[in-house]
PDB file of C-alpha atoms in Angstrom:
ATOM      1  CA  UNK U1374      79.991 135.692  40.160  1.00  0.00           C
ATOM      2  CA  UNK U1375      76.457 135.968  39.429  1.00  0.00           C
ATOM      3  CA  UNK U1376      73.750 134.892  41.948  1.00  0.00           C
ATOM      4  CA  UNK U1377      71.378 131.893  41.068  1.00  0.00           C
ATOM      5  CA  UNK U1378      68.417 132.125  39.931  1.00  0.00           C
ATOM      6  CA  UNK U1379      65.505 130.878  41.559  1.00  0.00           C
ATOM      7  CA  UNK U1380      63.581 128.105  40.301  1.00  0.00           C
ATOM      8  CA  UNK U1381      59.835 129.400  38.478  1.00  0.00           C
ATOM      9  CA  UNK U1382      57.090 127.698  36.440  1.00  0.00           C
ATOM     10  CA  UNK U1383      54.130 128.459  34.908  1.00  0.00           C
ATOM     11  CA  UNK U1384      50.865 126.988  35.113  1.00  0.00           C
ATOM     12  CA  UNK U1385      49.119 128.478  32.600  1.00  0.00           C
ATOM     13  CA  UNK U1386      48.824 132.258  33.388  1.00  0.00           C
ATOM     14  CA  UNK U1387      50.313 131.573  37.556  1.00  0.00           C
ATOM     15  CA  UNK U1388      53.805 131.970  37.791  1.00  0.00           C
ATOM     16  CA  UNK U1389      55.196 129.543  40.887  1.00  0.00           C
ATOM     17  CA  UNK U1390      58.446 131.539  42.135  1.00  0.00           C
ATOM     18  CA  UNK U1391      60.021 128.828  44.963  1.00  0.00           C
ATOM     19  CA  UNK U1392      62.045 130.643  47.204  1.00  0.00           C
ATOM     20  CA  UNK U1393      64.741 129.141  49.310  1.00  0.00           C
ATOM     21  CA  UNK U1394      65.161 127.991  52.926  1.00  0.00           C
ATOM     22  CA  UNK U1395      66.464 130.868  54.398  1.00  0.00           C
ATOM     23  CA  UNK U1396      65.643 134.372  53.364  1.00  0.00           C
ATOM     24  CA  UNK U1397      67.231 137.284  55.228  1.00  0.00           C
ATOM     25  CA  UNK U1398      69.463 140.306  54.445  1.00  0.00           C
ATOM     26  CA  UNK U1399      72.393 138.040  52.827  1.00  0.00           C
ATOM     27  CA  UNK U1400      69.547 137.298  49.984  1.00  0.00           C
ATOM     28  CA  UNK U1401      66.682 139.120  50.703  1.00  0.00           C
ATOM     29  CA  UNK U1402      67.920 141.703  47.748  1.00  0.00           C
ATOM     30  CA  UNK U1403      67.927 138.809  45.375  1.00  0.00           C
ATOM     31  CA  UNK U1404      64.395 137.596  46.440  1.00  0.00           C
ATOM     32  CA  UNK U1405      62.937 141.119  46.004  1.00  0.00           C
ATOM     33  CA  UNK U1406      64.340 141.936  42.404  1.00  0.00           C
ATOM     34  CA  UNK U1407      62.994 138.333  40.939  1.00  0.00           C
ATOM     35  CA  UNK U1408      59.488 138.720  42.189  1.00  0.00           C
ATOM     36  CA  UNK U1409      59.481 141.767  41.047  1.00  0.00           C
ATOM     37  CA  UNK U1410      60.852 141.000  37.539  1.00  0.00           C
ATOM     38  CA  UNK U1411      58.485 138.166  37.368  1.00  0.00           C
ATOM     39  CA  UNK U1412      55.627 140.377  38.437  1.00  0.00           C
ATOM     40  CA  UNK U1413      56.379 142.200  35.269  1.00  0.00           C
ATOM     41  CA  UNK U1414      56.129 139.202  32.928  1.00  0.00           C
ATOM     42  CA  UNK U1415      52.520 139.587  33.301  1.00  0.00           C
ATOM     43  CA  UNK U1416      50.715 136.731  35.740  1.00  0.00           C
ATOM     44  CA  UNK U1417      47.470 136.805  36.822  1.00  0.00           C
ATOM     45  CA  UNK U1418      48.731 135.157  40.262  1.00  0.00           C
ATOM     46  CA  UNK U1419      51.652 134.688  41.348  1.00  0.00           C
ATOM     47  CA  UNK U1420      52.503 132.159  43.788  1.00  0.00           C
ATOM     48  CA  UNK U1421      55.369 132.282  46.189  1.00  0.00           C
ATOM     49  CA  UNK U1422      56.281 128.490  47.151  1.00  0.00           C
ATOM     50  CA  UNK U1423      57.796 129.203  50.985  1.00  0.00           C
ATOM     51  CA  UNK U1424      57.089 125.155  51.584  1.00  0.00           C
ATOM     52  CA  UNK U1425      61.168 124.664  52.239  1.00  0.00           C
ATOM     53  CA  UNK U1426      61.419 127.896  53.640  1.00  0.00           C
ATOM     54  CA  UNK U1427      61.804 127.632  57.502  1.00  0.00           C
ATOM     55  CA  UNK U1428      63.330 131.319  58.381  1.00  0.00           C
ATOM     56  CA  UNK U1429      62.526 134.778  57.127  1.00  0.00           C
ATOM     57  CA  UNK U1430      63.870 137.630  58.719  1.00  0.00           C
ATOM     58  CA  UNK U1431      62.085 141.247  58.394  1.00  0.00           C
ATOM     59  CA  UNK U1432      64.273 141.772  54.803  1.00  0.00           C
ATOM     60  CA  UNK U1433      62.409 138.897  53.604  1.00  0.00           C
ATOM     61  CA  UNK U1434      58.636 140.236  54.854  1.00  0.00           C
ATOM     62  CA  UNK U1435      60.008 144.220  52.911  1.00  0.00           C
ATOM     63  CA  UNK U1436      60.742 141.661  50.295  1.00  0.00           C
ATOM     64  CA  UNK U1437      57.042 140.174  50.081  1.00  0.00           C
ATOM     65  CA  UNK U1438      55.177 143.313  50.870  1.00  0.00           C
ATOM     66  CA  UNK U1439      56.727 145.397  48.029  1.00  0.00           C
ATOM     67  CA  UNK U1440      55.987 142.671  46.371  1.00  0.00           C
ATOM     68  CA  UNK U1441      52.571 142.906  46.679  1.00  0.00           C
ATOM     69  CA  UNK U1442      52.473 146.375  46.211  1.00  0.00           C
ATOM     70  CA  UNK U1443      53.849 145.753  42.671  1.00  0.00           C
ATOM     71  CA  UNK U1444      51.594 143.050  42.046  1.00  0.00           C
ATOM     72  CA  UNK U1445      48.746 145.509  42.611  1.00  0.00           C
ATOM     73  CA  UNK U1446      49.325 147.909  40.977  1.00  0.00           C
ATOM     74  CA  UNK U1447      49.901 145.084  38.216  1.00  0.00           C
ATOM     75  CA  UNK U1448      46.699 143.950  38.634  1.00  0.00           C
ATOM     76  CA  UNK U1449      47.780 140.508  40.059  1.00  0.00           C
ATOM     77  CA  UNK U1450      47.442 138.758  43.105  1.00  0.00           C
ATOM     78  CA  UNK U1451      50.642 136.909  45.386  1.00  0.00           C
ATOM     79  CA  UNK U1452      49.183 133.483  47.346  1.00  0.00           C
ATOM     80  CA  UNK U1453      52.043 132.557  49.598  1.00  0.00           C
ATOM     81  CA  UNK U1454      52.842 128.720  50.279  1.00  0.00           C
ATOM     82  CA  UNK U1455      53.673 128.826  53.843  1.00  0.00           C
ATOM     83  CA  UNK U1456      54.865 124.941  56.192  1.00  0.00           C
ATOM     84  CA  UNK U1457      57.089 126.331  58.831  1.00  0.00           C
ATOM     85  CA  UNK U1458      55.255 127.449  61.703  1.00  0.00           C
ATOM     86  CA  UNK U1459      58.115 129.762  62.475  1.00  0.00           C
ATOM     87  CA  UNK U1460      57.272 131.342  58.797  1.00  0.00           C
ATOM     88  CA  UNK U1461      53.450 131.602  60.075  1.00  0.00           C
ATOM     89  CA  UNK U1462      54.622 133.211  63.401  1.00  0.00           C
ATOM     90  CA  UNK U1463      56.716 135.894  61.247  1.00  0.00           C
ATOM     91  CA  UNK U1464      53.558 136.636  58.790  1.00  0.00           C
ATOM     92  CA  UNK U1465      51.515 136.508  61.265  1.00  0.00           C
ATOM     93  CA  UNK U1466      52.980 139.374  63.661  1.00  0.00           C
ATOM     94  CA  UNK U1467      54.056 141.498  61.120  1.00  0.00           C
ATOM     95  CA  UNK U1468      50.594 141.309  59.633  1.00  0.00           C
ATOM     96  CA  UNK U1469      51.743 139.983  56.234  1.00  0.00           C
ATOM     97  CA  UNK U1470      49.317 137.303  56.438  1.00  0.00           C
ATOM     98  CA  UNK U1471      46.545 139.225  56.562  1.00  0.00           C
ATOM     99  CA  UNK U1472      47.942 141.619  53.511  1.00  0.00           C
ATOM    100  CA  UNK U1473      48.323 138.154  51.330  1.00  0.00           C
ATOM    101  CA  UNK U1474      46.424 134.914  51.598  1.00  0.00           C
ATOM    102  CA  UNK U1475      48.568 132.010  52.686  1.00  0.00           C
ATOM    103  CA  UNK U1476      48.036 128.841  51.725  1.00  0.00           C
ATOM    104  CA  UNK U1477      49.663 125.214  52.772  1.00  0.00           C
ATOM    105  CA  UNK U1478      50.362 123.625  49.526  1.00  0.00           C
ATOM    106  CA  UNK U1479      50.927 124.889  46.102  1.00  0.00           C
ATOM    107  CA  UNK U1480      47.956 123.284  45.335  1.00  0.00           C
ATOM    108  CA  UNK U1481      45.836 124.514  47.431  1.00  0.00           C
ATOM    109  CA  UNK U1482      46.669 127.768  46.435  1.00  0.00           C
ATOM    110  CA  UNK U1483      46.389 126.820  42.809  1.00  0.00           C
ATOM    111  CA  UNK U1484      43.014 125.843  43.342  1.00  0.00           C
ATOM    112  CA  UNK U1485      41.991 128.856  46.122  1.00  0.00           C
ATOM    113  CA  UNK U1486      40.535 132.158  45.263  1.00  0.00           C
ATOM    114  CA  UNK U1487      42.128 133.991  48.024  1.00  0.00           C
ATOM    115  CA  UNK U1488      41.782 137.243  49.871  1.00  0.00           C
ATOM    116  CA  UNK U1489      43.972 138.626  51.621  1.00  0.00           C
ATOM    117  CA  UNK U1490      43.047 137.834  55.419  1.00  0.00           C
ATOM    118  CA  UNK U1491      42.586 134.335  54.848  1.00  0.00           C
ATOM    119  CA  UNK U1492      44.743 131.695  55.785  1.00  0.00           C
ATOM    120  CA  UNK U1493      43.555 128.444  53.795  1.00  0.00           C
ATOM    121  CA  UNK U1494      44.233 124.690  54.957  1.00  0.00           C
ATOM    122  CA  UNK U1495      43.905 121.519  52.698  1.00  0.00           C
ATOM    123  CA  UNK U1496      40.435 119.882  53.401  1.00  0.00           C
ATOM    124  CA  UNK U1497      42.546 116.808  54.012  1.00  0.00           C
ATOM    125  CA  UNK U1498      44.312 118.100  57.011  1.00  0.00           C
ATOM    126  CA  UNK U1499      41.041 117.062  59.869  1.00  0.00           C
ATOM    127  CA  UNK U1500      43.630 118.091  62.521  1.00  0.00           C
ATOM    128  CA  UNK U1501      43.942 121.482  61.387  1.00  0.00           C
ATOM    129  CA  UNK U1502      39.695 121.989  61.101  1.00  0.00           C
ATOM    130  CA  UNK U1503      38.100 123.154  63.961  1.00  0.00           C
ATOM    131  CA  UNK U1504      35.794 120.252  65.058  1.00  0.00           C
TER     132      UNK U1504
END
């Protein structure tokens, strides 16, 4: 039975990939060989929509740094969407967020030019500025 496919659109030359609410070793296979073929279609960024994701185990960071590996050598750039604070946490030890910029909304990260190091908050969000 083949695996679904998970959902992407393009926004001009950004593909959004949105990946699903869990992503560990049962999928974490799956997760790695579509950003990878999508890196190959050709975007200039591609953004990986983690908003409904609220658990990634270590497969899912391998997943997300060879990722970015292929995306530069591509010549592209991954902006992760990131809401669960649990998600952060993960990134955040493992030092993927500080290998890919990570961003709150899609667009925000749409709208960001990103470097890796960054993490980027919607100038709405007052709580999350330091005042």
């Amino acid at each position: 039975m083949p695996q679904e496919r998970l959902p992407v659109t393009w926004l001009g030359e950004a593909a959004v990939i949105t990946l699903p609410e869990e992503i560990d070793i049962t999928n974490s296979e799956q997760v790695r060989e579509e950003l990878l073929s999508l890196l190959n279609r050709g975007p200039a960024v591609l953004i990986v929509d983690m908003a409904e994701t609220a658990f990634c185990d270590s497969a899912g960071v391998n997943a997300l740094v060879r990722a970015h590996k292929r995306a530069t050598a591509n010549g592209a750039e991954i902006r992760l969407v990131v809401a669960s604070l649990g998600v952060q946490r993960v990134l955040a030890i493992t030092g993927v967020d500080r290998l890919i910029s990570v961003y709150p909304s899609v667009t925000a990260s749409l709208a960001g030019e990103g470097q890796a190091g960054e993490t980027h908050r919607d100038p709405d969000d007052r709580a999350a500025q330091p005042g």
